[in-house]
Amino acid sequence: MTRFYKPVGARLGDTIPFYWDGVYHVFFLKRFADDTHDRVETDWCHISTTDFVDFVDHGVAIPKGGVSDPDFSAATGSVIRVGDEFHAYYTGFRKWDGTSAGRHQTVLRARSTDLITWTKDPEFALLSDKDHYNADEWRDPFVFFNTERQRYQMLVAGQTLTGPVLRRGATVLAESETTDEWTISPEPFWAPGIYSMHECPDLFRMGDWWYLVYSTLTDRTVTRYRMSRTLDGPWISPADDELDGLGLYAAKTISDGANRYLVGWATNNTAGQDGAGWLWGGNLVVHELVQQDDGRLLVKQPEISRAVLESRAQSRTPMPAKQVGSANGFATSTIARLPHAGMIDITLTAEPETKAFGIELRTTPERNHGYSVTFEPPLSRLLVDRLDRFGADRPYDIRPYTGGSEVQLRIETQGELYVIYINDEQAITLRGYDRTGTEFGVFATEGEVAVSDAELTVIQQDEEVQR
């Protein structure tokens, strides 16, 4: 079992999920790197699953090219069924010549009849329209068939040529009747002038709404979404447009026709240290998306995965109900020991006027190791942090929170990874390298919180999760 899949001796980068014939296929960029070394160039690799818990490794799907090829690095794209074939559209990065402003990027194509064996199409290359878009920022093609227009359309992450440098991000539109010849629109599909890039674009329809999913690096390394009644826009933003926090990046979606899942990667840190620099790539993380009546998307634990995890429980232990609090100070209480792999279900109900409350992960009796998730209803926010942070350092993450004083949590832990689902509405992905402690605690600041409906599930493990 590898719930948070990671290739051995490498990091899993941008994903290209594709559903076919009852199987979820996850193509991904494989970066041969650990927390201390890094080979920037990537291959397309391929795993498949029926539950996002157990994976079949199919090896390399599209290898990177040679030093003189347009795909010296084979990067992000999409897969689509065209007639009797599958087409993979991907980004080719040329080897940087050391003099230009960036690495020239080209949209390329490979073909397959079985999703396993792929053949590159040497006759196909879609270059940027240099009169309107930056040729060195032209990547991540997403191809779909527009049933209304009866033609194929492609979204490309690009940049316009004018405006503030860090606000030139554009989702570019190209069209084709045959998938061989493409016309690039001089007018962007979406260019709000907010971000430097809209990486890894993904588009889908659910009910009466269209959704545009993309990832940004400008202010926060997160995956966001916009929604519209039509493909022509306007593309509006919900109050909280992030589908996770700083712990998940470059997520795209996949649907089996009944459920839709968000598939991305959990970040790593340099040298395997909390608070160190952000590293590209990590482990696979999958959430389930649920649509609200007003069109907003909520994030929850995938039920398909939870059923498998529960079937492999070594033990399920109810935790006693209890009160934790201090009217004018801070109180904390250990209620369980965290296993290497497991789940915790718990409900926290804070008394009115409680300033803050939350959970502590893998802490010690002295509370000088581990991590915390703090809910602050009066400030409508939650904080993800290290328990040993002191002074002017920033918390790991700050997210909006409007759930009130009762919080239902589903927590998955495997090794140094934690995924916290909040009220079946929000998700927080956290990598915590400090595994000194084993305790799971609940705390309250200037108030009181009640613990109820708490259960610890220990999961049978075949092997340790890869760091």
GROMACS .gro file of C-alpha atoms in nm:
model
  467
    1MET     CA    1   0.000   0.000   0.000
    2THR     CA    2   0.135   0.341  -0.100
    3ARG     CA    3  -0.146   0.588  -0.036
    4PHE     CA    4   0.085   0.883  -0.105
    5TYR     CA    5   0.279   0.737  -0.394
    6LYS     CA    6   0.638   0.848  -0.459
    7PRO     CA    7   0.883   0.687  -0.703
    8VAL     CA    8   1.196   0.539  -0.550
    9GLY     CA    9   1.496   0.772  -0.578
   10ALA     CA   10   1.290   1.046  -0.734
   11ARG     CA   11   1.011   1.298  -0.676
   12LEU     CA   12   0.669   1.286  -0.838
   13GLY     CA   13   0.595   1.615  -1.014
   14ASP     CA   14   0.307   1.749  -1.220
   15THR     CA   15   0.036   1.492  -1.283
   16ILE     CA   16  -0.162   1.421  -1.598
   17PRO     CA   17  -0.461   1.215  -1.482
   18PHE     CA   18  -0.679   1.030  -1.734
   19TYR     CA   19  -0.968   0.788  -1.674
   20TRP     CA   20  -1.029   0.501  -1.913
   21ASP     CA   21  -1.220   0.173  -1.893
   22GLY     CA   22  -1.257   0.164  -1.514
   23VAL     CA   23  -0.897   0.263  -1.437
   24TYR     CA   24  -0.750   0.590  -1.317
   25HIS     CA   25  -0.428   0.649  -1.509
   26VAL     CA   26  -0.187   0.900  -1.357
   27PHE     CA   27   0.092   1.011  -1.586
   28PHE     CA   28   0.346   1.224  -1.402
   29LEU     CA   29   0.674   1.405  -1.443
   30LYS     CA   30   0.948   1.200  -1.278
   31ARG     CA   31   1.230   1.411  -1.142
   32PHE     CA   32   1.532   1.209  -1.040
   33ALA     CA   33   1.602   1.387  -0.715
   34ASP     CA   34   1.585   1.360  -0.340
   35ASP     CA   35   1.609   1.630  -0.076
   36THR     CA   36   1.978   1.690  -0.154
   37HIS     CA   37   2.024   1.655  -0.533
   38ASP     CA   38   1.818   1.739  -0.838
   39ARG     CA   39   1.807   1.659  -1.211
   40VAL     CA   40   1.582   1.925  -1.357
   41GLU     CA   41   1.487   1.738  -1.675
   42THR     CA   42   1.188   1.505  -1.649
   43ASP     CA   43   1.032   1.205  -1.824
   44TRP     CA   44   0.663   1.123  -1.843
   45CYS     CA   45   0.605   0.816  -1.625
   46HIS     CA   46   0.284   0.622  -1.572
   47ILE     CA   47   0.102   0.458  -1.282
   48SER     CA   48  -0.255   0.335  -1.263
   49THR     CA   49  -0.502   0.257  -0.986
   50THR     CA   50  -0.864   0.176  -0.913
   51ASP     CA   51  -0.872   0.327  -0.564
   52PHE     CA   52  -0.582   0.578  -0.520
   53VAL     CA   53  -0.432   0.347  -0.260
   54ASP     CA   54  -0.264   0.069  -0.459
   55PHE     CA   55  -0.078   0.156  -0.779
   56VAL     CA   56   0.057  -0.036  -1.077
   57ASP     CA   57   0.384   0.108  -1.209
   58HIS     CA   58   0.401   0.107  -1.591
   59GLY     CA   59   0.740   0.276  -1.611
   60VAL     CA   60   0.837   0.549  -1.856
   61ALA     CA   61   0.565   0.655  -2.098
   62ILE     CA   62   0.735   0.941  -2.284
   63PRO     CA   63   1.111   0.973  -2.229
   64LYS     CA   64   1.288   1.304  -2.248
   65GLY     CA   65   1.487   1.370  -2.565
   66GLY     CA   66   1.854   1.437  -2.625
   67VAL     CA   67   2.047   1.759  -2.575
   68SER     CA   68   1.957   1.892  -2.921
   69ASP     CA   69   1.592   1.785  -2.916
   70PRO     CA   70   1.298   2.017  -2.846
   71ASP     CA   71   1.203   1.791  -2.551
   72PHE     CA   72   1.533   1.775  -2.365
   73SER     CA   73   1.282   1.778  -2.080
   74ALA     CA   74   0.937   1.623  -2.137
   75ALA     CA   75   0.696   1.824  -1.925
   76THR     CA   76   0.330   1.872  -1.839
   77GLY     CA   77   0.035   1.827  -2.073
   78SER     CA   78  -0.279   1.618  -2.116
   79VAL     CA   79  -0.418   1.297  -2.266
   80ILE     CA   80  -0.724   1.271  -2.488
   81ARG     CA   81  -0.892   0.997  -2.691
   82VAL     CA   82  -0.896   1.084  -3.065
   83GLY     CA   83  -1.063   0.822  -3.284
   84ASP     CA   84  -0.896   0.488  -3.214
   85GLU     CA   85  -0.588   0.644  -3.058
   86PHE     CA   86  -0.482   0.826  -2.747
   87HIS     CA   87  -0.295   1.152  -2.795
   88ALA     CA   88  -0.063   1.295  -2.532
   89TYR     CA   89   0.010   1.663  -2.575
   90TYR     CA   90   0.311   1.765  -2.371
   91THR     CA   91   0.560   2.046  -2.319
   92GLY     CA   92   0.905   2.020  -2.465
   93PHE     CA   93   1.177   2.223  -2.294
   94ARG     CA   94   1.491   2.279  -2.497
   95LYS     CA   95   1.826   2.267  -2.322
   96TRP     CA   96   1.900   2.617  -2.198
   97ASP     CA   97   2.175   2.780  -2.401
   98GLY     CA   98   2.288   2.996  -2.110
   99THR     CA   99   2.221   3.321  -2.290
  100SER     CA  100   1.848   3.360  -2.360
  101ALA     CA  101   1.597   3.483  -2.105
  102GLY     CA  102   1.451   3.136  -2.057
  103ARG     CA  103   1.423   2.782  -2.190
  104HIS     CA  104   1.231   2.774  -2.518
  105GLN     CA  105   0.910   2.574  -2.487
  106THR     CA  106   0.709   2.387  -2.753
  107VAL     CA  107   0.385   2.192  -2.741
  108LEU     CA  108   0.457   1.840  -2.872
  109ARG     CA  109   0.258   1.521  -2.923
  110ALA     CA  110   0.288   1.145  -2.876
  111ARG     CA  111   0.042   0.870  -2.977
  112SER     CA  112  -0.066   0.538  -2.829
  113THR     CA  113  -0.323   0.267  -2.886
  114ASP     CA  114  -0.313   0.122  -2.534
  115LEU     CA  115  -0.195   0.404  -2.300
  116ILE     CA  116   0.118   0.200  -2.225
  117THR     CA  117   0.340   0.228  -2.533
  118TRP     CA  118   0.379   0.578  -2.676
  119THR     CA  119   0.538   0.698  -3.000
  120LYS     CA  120   0.647   1.058  -3.040
  121ASP     CA  121   0.506   1.243  -3.340
  122PRO     CA  122   0.806   1.417  -3.502
  123GLU     CA  123   0.583   1.609  -3.744
  124PHE     CA  124   0.389   1.789  -3.473
  125ALA     CA  125   0.501   2.106  -3.295
  126LEU     CA  126   0.295   2.402  -3.182
  127LEU     CA  127   0.503   2.711  -3.115
  128SER     CA  128   0.391   3.026  -2.938
  129ASP     CA  129   0.250   3.314  -3.140
  130LYS     CA  130   0.544   3.545  -3.074
  131ASP     CA  131   0.344   3.852  -3.175
  132HIS     CA  132   0.114   3.802  -2.877
  133TYR     CA  133   0.276   3.561  -2.629
  134ASN     CA  134   0.615   3.489  -2.471
  135ALA     CA  135   0.788   3.197  -2.648
  136ASP     CA  136   0.980   3.104  -2.330
  137GLU     CA  137   0.659   3.072  -2.126
  138TRP     CA  138   0.445   2.836  -2.335
  139ARG     CA  139   0.355   2.511  -2.163
  140ASP     CA  140   0.113   2.266  -2.000
  141PRO     CA  141  -0.132   2.208  -2.291
  142PHE     CA  142  -0.479   2.087  -2.195
  143VAL     CA  143  -0.677   1.950  -2.492
  144PHE     CA  144  -1.051   1.881  -2.495
  145PHE     CA  145  -1.331   1.844  -2.749
  146ASN     CA  146  -1.579   2.132  -2.742
  147THR     CA  147  -1.913   1.972  -2.824
  148GLU     CA  148  -2.079   2.310  -2.878
  149ARG     CA  149  -1.825   2.424  -3.138
  150GLN     CA  150  -1.758   2.069  -3.266
  151ARG     CA  151  -1.384   2.115  -3.264
  152TYR     CA  152  -1.084   2.043  -3.047
  153GLN     CA  153  -0.960   2.319  -2.822
  154MET     CA  154  -0.636   2.355  -2.631
  155LEU     CA  155  -0.557   2.566  -2.328
  156VAL     CA  156  -0.192   2.665  -2.286
  157ALA     CA  157  -0.022   2.833  -1.990
  158GLY     CA  158   0.136   3.143  -2.138
  159GLN     CA  159   0.226   3.506  -2.086
  160THR     CA  160   0.126   3.821  -2.266
  161LEU     CA  161   0.394   4.064  -2.381
  162THR     CA  162   0.278   4.375  -2.196
  163GLY     CA  163   0.173   4.480  -1.848
  164PRO     CA  164   0.344   4.441  -1.511
  165VAL     CA  165   0.595   4.157  -1.544
  166LEU     CA  166   0.453   3.947  -1.260
  167ARG     CA  167   0.094   3.990  -1.381
  168ARG     CA  168   0.122   3.873  -1.742
  169GLY     CA  169  -0.011   3.523  -1.686
  170ALA     CA  170  -0.257   3.414  -1.954
  171THR     CA  171  -0.452   3.101  -2.032
  172VAL     CA  172  -0.423   3.089  -2.412
  173LEU     CA  173  -0.675   2.923  -2.645
  174ALA     CA  174  -0.597   2.729  -2.965
  175GLU     CA  175  -0.845   2.547  -3.188
  176SER     CA  176  -0.834   2.263  -3.440
  177GLU     CA  177  -1.080   2.059  -3.643
  178THR     CA  178  -0.842   1.764  -3.690
  179THR     CA  179  -0.584   1.795  -3.403
  180ASP     CA  180  -0.309   1.834  -3.664
  181GLU     CA  181  -0.333   2.205  -3.747
  182TRP     CA  182  -0.401   2.451  -3.467
  183THR     CA  183  -0.495   2.819  -3.473
  184ILE     CA  184  -0.386   3.024  -3.172
  185SER     CA  185  -0.626   3.297  -3.066
  186PRO     CA  186  -0.461   3.639  -3.031
  187GLU     CA  187  -0.705   3.710  -2.748
  188PRO     CA  188  -0.637   3.505  -2.433
  189PHE     CA  189  -0.900   3.266  -2.305
  190TRP     CA  190  -0.846   3.419  -1.959
  191ALA     CA  191  -0.594   3.685  -1.858
  192PRO     CA  192  -0.706   3.874  -1.545
  193GLY     CA  193  -0.373   4.048  -1.489
  194ILE     CA  194  -0.330   3.895  -1.142
  195TYR     CA  195  -0.064   3.623  -1.166
  196SER     CA  196   0.265   3.562  -1.347
  197MET     CA  197   0.145   3.224  -1.485
  198HIS     CA  198  -0.159   2.996  -1.476
  199GLU     CA  199   0.029   2.666  -1.466
  200CYS     CA  200  -0.123   2.325  -1.537
  201PRO     CA  201  -0.463   2.445  -1.663
  202ASP     CA  202  -0.751   2.200  -1.637
  203LEU     CA  203  -1.109   2.251  -1.754
  204PHE     CA  204  -1.425   2.055  -1.684
  205ARG     CA  205  -1.801   2.090  -1.661
  206MET     CA  206  -2.008   1.981  -1.363
  207GLY     CA  207  -2.380   2.044  -1.381
  208ASP     CA  208  -2.446   2.398  -1.502
  209TRP     CA  209  -2.096   2.523  -1.425
  210TRP     CA  210  -1.762   2.521  -1.604
  211TYR     CA  211  -1.450   2.512  -1.388
  212LEU     CA  212  -1.100   2.632  -1.473
  213VAL     CA  213  -0.836   2.486  -1.242
  214TYR     CA  214  -0.482   2.625  -1.246
  215SER     CA  215  -0.180   2.673  -1.020
  216THR     CA  216   0.008   2.991  -0.931
  217LEU     CA  217   0.355   3.082  -0.809
  218THR     CA  218   0.319   3.458  -0.788
  219ASP     CA  219   0.209   3.508  -0.428
  220ARG     CA  220   0.130   3.154  -0.308
  221THR     CA  221   0.229   2.817  -0.453
  222VAL     CA  222  -0.124   2.677  -0.459
  223THR     CA  223  -0.389   2.531  -0.689
  224ARG     CA  224  -0.689   2.759  -0.750
  225TYR     CA  225  -1.010   2.755  -0.951
  226ARG     CA  226  -1.253   2.985  -1.129
  227MET     CA  227  -1.611   2.912  -1.234
  228SER     CA  228  -1.839   3.026  -1.514
  229ARG     CA  229  -2.178   2.944  -1.662
  230THR     CA  230  -2.025   2.945  -2.012
  231LEU     CA  231  -1.684   2.891  -2.170
  232ASP     CA  232  -1.693   3.255  -2.276
  233GLY     CA  233  -1.691   3.369  -1.912
  234PRO     CA  234  -1.698   3.571  -1.704
  235TRP     CA  235  -1.474   3.353  -1.485
  236ILE     CA  236  -1.566   3.437  -1.128
  237SER     CA  237  -1.378   3.362  -0.809
  238PRO     CA  238  -1.539   3.207  -0.500
  239ALA     CA  239  -1.451   3.364  -0.165
  240ASP     CA  240  -1.194   3.088  -0.108
  241ASP     CA  241  -1.052   2.988  -0.446
  242GLU     CA  242  -0.779   2.755  -0.315
  243LEU     CA  243  -0.838   2.379  -0.335
  244ASP     CA  244  -0.570   2.308  -0.072
  245GLY     CA  245  -0.298   2.518   0.087
  246LEU     CA  246   0.078   2.554   0.046
  247GLY     CA  247   0.133   2.179   0.086
  248LEU     CA  248  -0.017   2.081  -0.254
  249TYR     CA  249   0.073   2.206  -0.600
  250ALA     CA  250   0.004   2.156  -0.973
  251ALA     CA  251  -0.318   1.963  -0.913
  252LYS     CA  252  -0.544   1.863  -1.201
  253THR     CA  253  -0.870   1.669  -1.200
  254ILE     CA  254  -1.000   1.332  -1.316
  255SER     CA  255  -1.357   1.200  -1.331
  256ASP     CA  256  -1.502   0.851  -1.366
  257GLY     CA  257  -1.838   0.997  -1.468
  258ALA     CA  258  -1.977   0.988  -1.115
  259ASN     CA  259  -1.705   1.144  -0.898
  260ARG     CA  260  -1.431   1.396  -0.963
  261TYR     CA  261  -1.093   1.389  -0.794
  262LEU     CA  262  -0.815   1.643  -0.756
  263VAL     CA  263  -0.469   1.494  -0.822
  264GLY     CA  264  -0.152   1.684  -0.726
  265TRP     CA  265   0.177   1.658  -0.541
  266ALA     CA  266   0.286   1.731  -0.185
  267THR     CA  267   0.592   1.954  -0.169
  268ASN     CA  268   0.931   1.864  -0.023
  269ASN     CA  269   1.180   2.085   0.159
  270THR     CA  270   1.553   2.120   0.098
  271ALA     CA  271   1.766   1.873   0.296
  272GLY     CA  272   1.453   1.727   0.451
  273GLN     CA  273   1.420   2.010   0.702
  274ASP     CA  274   1.113   2.197   0.820
  275GLY     CA  275   1.126   2.562   0.721
  276ALA     CA  276   1.390   2.507   0.450
  277GLY     CA  277   1.346   2.601   0.085
  278TRP     CA  278   1.058   2.467  -0.121
  279LEU     CA  279   1.142   2.183  -0.360
  280TRP     CA  280   0.956   2.093  -0.681
  281GLY     CA  281   0.784   1.756  -0.664
  282GLY     CA  282   0.711   1.509  -0.388
  283ASN     CA  283   0.433   1.257  -0.320
  284LEU     CA  284   0.100   1.199  -0.492
  285VAL     CA  285  -0.202   1.334  -0.301
  286VAL     CA  286  -0.564   1.289  -0.415
  287HIS     CA  287  -0.877   1.467  -0.287
  288GLU     CA  288  -1.243   1.430  -0.385
  289LEU     CA  289  -1.431   1.737  -0.511
  290VAL     CA  290  -1.796   1.799  -0.428
  291GLN     CA  291  -2.012   2.066  -0.591
  292GLN     CA  292  -2.239   2.291  -0.388
  293ASP     CA  293  -2.572   2.434  -0.507
  294ASP     CA  294  -2.408   2.772  -0.566
  295GLY     CA  295  -2.133   2.614  -0.775
  296ARG     CA  296  -1.855   2.627  -0.514
  297LEU     CA  297  -1.629   2.324  -0.488
  298LEU     CA  298  -1.568   2.155  -0.155
  299VAL     CA  299  -1.281   1.916  -0.084
  300LYS     CA  300  -1.314   1.590   0.109
  301GLN     CA  301  -1.139   1.259   0.166
  302PRO     CA  302  -1.200   1.024  -0.130
  303GLU     CA  303  -1.459   0.771  -0.018
  304ILE     CA  304  -1.314   0.517  -0.262
  305SER     CA  305  -0.979   0.535  -0.081
  306ARG     CA  306  -1.123   0.544   0.269
  307ALA     CA  307  -1.308   0.217   0.208
  308VAL     CA  308  -0.981   0.044   0.116
  309LEU     CA  309  -0.796   0.190   0.414
  310GLU     CA  310  -1.070   0.081   0.653
  311SER     CA  311  -1.058  -0.272   0.510
  312ARG     CA  312  -0.689  -0.288   0.605
  313ALA     CA  313  -0.725  -0.163   0.959
  314GLN     CA  314  -0.503  -0.340   1.210
  315SER     CA  315  -0.704  -0.184   1.489
  316ARG     CA  316  -0.980   0.071   1.547
  317THR     CA  317  -0.978   0.232   1.889
  318PRO     CA  318  -1.244   0.474   2.015
  319MET     CA  319  -1.102   0.767   2.210
  320PRO     CA  320  -1.288   0.888   2.518
  321ALA     CA  321  -1.486   1.210   2.514
  322LYS     CA  322  -1.324   1.484   2.720
  323GLN     CA  323  -1.307   1.858   2.785
  324VAL     CA  324  -0.987   2.057   2.736
  325GLY     CA  325  -0.967   2.420   2.833
  326SER     CA  326  -0.847   2.716   3.035
  327ALA     CA  327  -1.064   3.021   3.082
  328ASN     CA  328  -0.772   3.265   3.078
  329GLY     CA  329  -0.480   3.065   2.943
  330PHE     CA  330  -0.374   2.762   2.742
  331ALA     CA  331  -0.455   2.394   2.798
  332THR     CA  332  -0.354   2.086   2.604
  333SER     CA  333  -0.420   1.714   2.643
  334THR     CA  334  -0.280   1.405   2.472
  335ILE     CA  335  -0.556   1.174   2.355
  336ALA     CA  336  -0.374   0.921   2.132
  337ARG     CA  337  -0.041   0.797   1.997
  338LEU     CA  338   0.007   0.846   1.626
  339PRO     CA  339   0.100   0.534   1.426
  340HIS     CA  340   0.322   0.535   1.119
  341ALA     CA  341   0.011   0.503   0.903
  342GLY     CA  342  -0.344   0.560   1.013
  343MET     CA  343  -0.653   0.777   1.032
  344ILE     CA  344  -0.811   0.984   1.305
  345ASP     CA  345  -1.175   1.089   1.306
  346ILE     CA  346  -1.260   1.350   1.563
  347THR     CA  347  -1.513   1.623   1.641
  348LEU     CA  348  -1.410   1.937   1.831
  349THR     CA  349  -1.673   2.168   1.975
  350ALA     CA  350  -1.551   2.493   2.127
  351GLU     CA  351  -1.741   2.694   2.384
  352PRO     CA  352  -1.861   3.039   2.269
  353GLU     CA  353  -1.595   3.310   2.286
  354THR     CA  354  -1.309   3.056   2.283
  355LYS     CA  355  -1.020   3.242   2.126
  356ALA     CA  356  -0.854   2.943   1.956
  357PHE     CA  357  -0.854   2.563   1.958
  358GLY     CA  358  -0.711   2.281   1.753
  359ILE     CA  359  -0.496   1.972   1.726
  360GLU     CA  360  -0.129   1.884   1.775
  361LEU     CA  361   0.041   1.625   1.553
  362ARG     CA  362   0.338   1.409   1.652
  363THR     CA  363   0.422   1.618   1.957
  364THR     CA  364   0.602   1.543   2.284
  365PRO     CA  365   0.497   1.586   2.650
  366GLU     CA  366   0.687   1.918   2.659
  367ARG     CA  367   0.518   2.033   2.334
  368ASN     CA  368   0.855   2.136   2.186
  369HIS     CA  369   0.823   1.914   1.877
  370GLY     CA  370   0.549   1.851   1.625
  371TYR     CA  371   0.285   2.052   1.441
  372SER     CA  372  -0.046   2.222   1.505
  373VAL     CA  373  -0.363   2.317   1.322
  374THR     CA  374  -0.530   2.607   1.499
  375PHE     CA  375  -0.886   2.726   1.440
  376GLU     CA  376  -0.961   3.090   1.524
  377PRO     CA  377  -1.335   3.145   1.465
  378PRO     CA  378  -1.328   3.510   1.583
  379LEU     CA  379  -1.072   3.585   1.308
  380SER     CA  380  -1.229   3.351   1.049
  381ARG     CA  381  -0.900   3.175   0.987
  382LEU     CA  382  -0.697   2.864   1.055
  383LEU     CA  383  -0.321   2.835   1.099
  384VAL     CA  384  -0.089   2.544   1.019
  385ASP     CA  385   0.236   2.571   1.213
  386ARG     CA  386   0.534   2.410   1.384
  387LEU     CA  387   0.509   2.387   1.760
  388ASP     CA  388   0.870   2.505   1.794
  389ARG     CA  389   0.826   2.821   1.586
  390PHE     CA  390   0.926   3.131   1.778
  391GLY     CA  391   0.953   3.501   1.706
  392ALA     CA  392   0.897   3.662   1.368
  393ASP     CA  393   0.893   3.344   1.157
  394ARG     CA  394   0.573   3.307   0.958
  395PRO     CA  395   0.333   3.018   1.024
  396TYR     CA  396   0.356   2.740   0.767
  397ASP     CA  397   0.019   2.840   0.624
  398ILE     CA  398  -0.282   3.061   0.696
  399ARG     CA  399  -0.618   2.976   0.541
  400PRO     CA  400  -0.967   3.122   0.569
  401TYR     CA  401  -1.202   2.935   0.800
  402THR     CA  402  -1.574   3.001   0.836
  403GLY     CA  403  -1.686   2.672   0.988
  404GLY     CA  404  -1.770   2.806   1.333
  405SER     CA  405  -1.703   2.649   1.670
  406GLU     CA  406  -1.769   2.284   1.573
  407VAL     CA  407  -1.511   2.111   1.356
  408GLN     CA  408  -1.526   1.758   1.221
  409LEU     CA  409  -1.184   1.632   1.116
  410ARG     CA  410  -1.068   1.335   0.912
  411ILE     CA  411  -0.692   1.303   0.934
  412GLU     CA  412  -0.471   1.073   0.732
  413THR     CA  413  -0.109   1.019   0.834
  414GLN     CA  414   0.160   0.816   0.662
  415GLY     CA  415   0.519   0.873   0.765
  416GLU     CA  416   0.596   1.243   0.743
  417LEU     CA  417   0.278   1.329   0.548
  418TYR     CA  418  -0.049   1.447   0.696
  419VAL     CA  419  -0.371   1.530   0.512
  420ILE     CA  420  -0.638   1.698   0.722
  421TYR     CA  421  -0.994   1.717   0.594
  422ILE     CA  422  -1.207   1.982   0.765
  423ASN     CA  423  -1.587   1.948   0.776
  424ASP     CA  424  -1.576   1.774   0.434
  425GLU     CA  425  -1.512   2.121   0.294
  426GLN     CA  426  -1.139   2.200   0.308
  427ALA     CA  427  -0.813   2.007   0.288
  428ILE     CA  428  -0.473   2.081   0.435
  429THR     CA  429  -0.169   1.885   0.315
  430LEU     CA  430   0.133   1.904   0.543
  431ARG     CA  431   0.477   1.746   0.529
  432GLY     CA  432   0.641   1.739   0.872
  433TYR     CA  433   0.996   1.607   0.891
  434ASP     CA  434   1.017   1.614   1.272
  435ARG     CA  435   0.905   1.272   1.392
  436THR     CA  436   1.052   1.297   1.740
  437GLY     CA  437   0.715   1.282   1.908
  438THR     CA  438   0.430   1.036   1.885
  439GLU     CA  439   0.148   1.216   2.063
  440PHE     CA  440  -0.177   1.347   1.918
  441GLY     CA  441  -0.318   1.631   2.126
  442VAL     CA  442  -0.608   1.871   2.150
  443PHE     CA  443  -0.574   2.224   2.287
  444ALA     CA  444  -0.768   2.540   2.362
  445THR     CA  445  -0.660   2.899   2.422
  446GLU     CA  446  -0.871   3.119   2.651
  447GLY     CA  447  -1.169   2.891   2.636
  448GLU     CA  448  -1.272   2.527   2.627
  449VAL     CA  449  -1.315   2.260   2.362
  450ALA     CA  450  -1.500   1.930   2.384
  451VAL     CA  451  -1.370   1.613   2.216
  452SER     CA  452  -1.630   1.368   2.083
  453ASP     CA  453  -1.680   1.097   1.821
  454ALA     CA  454  -1.305   1.030   1.818
  455GLU     CA  455  -1.152   0.714   1.677
  456LEU     CA  456  -0.798   0.608   1.585
  457THR     CA  457  -0.749   0.361   1.298
  458VAL     CA  458  -0.409   0.196   1.254
  459ILE     CA  459  -0.349   0.087   0.893
  460GLN     CA  460  -0.158  -0.223   0.789
  461GLN     CA  461   0.157  -0.120   0.600
  462ASP     CA  462   0.346  -0.318   0.337
  463GLU     CA  463   0.633  -0.069   0.326
  464GLU     CA  464   0.722   0.274   0.455
  465VAL     CA  465   0.619   0.575   0.252
  466GLN     CA  466   0.901   0.715   0.042
  467ARG     CA  467   1.035   1.052   0.151
   0.00000   0.00000   0.00000
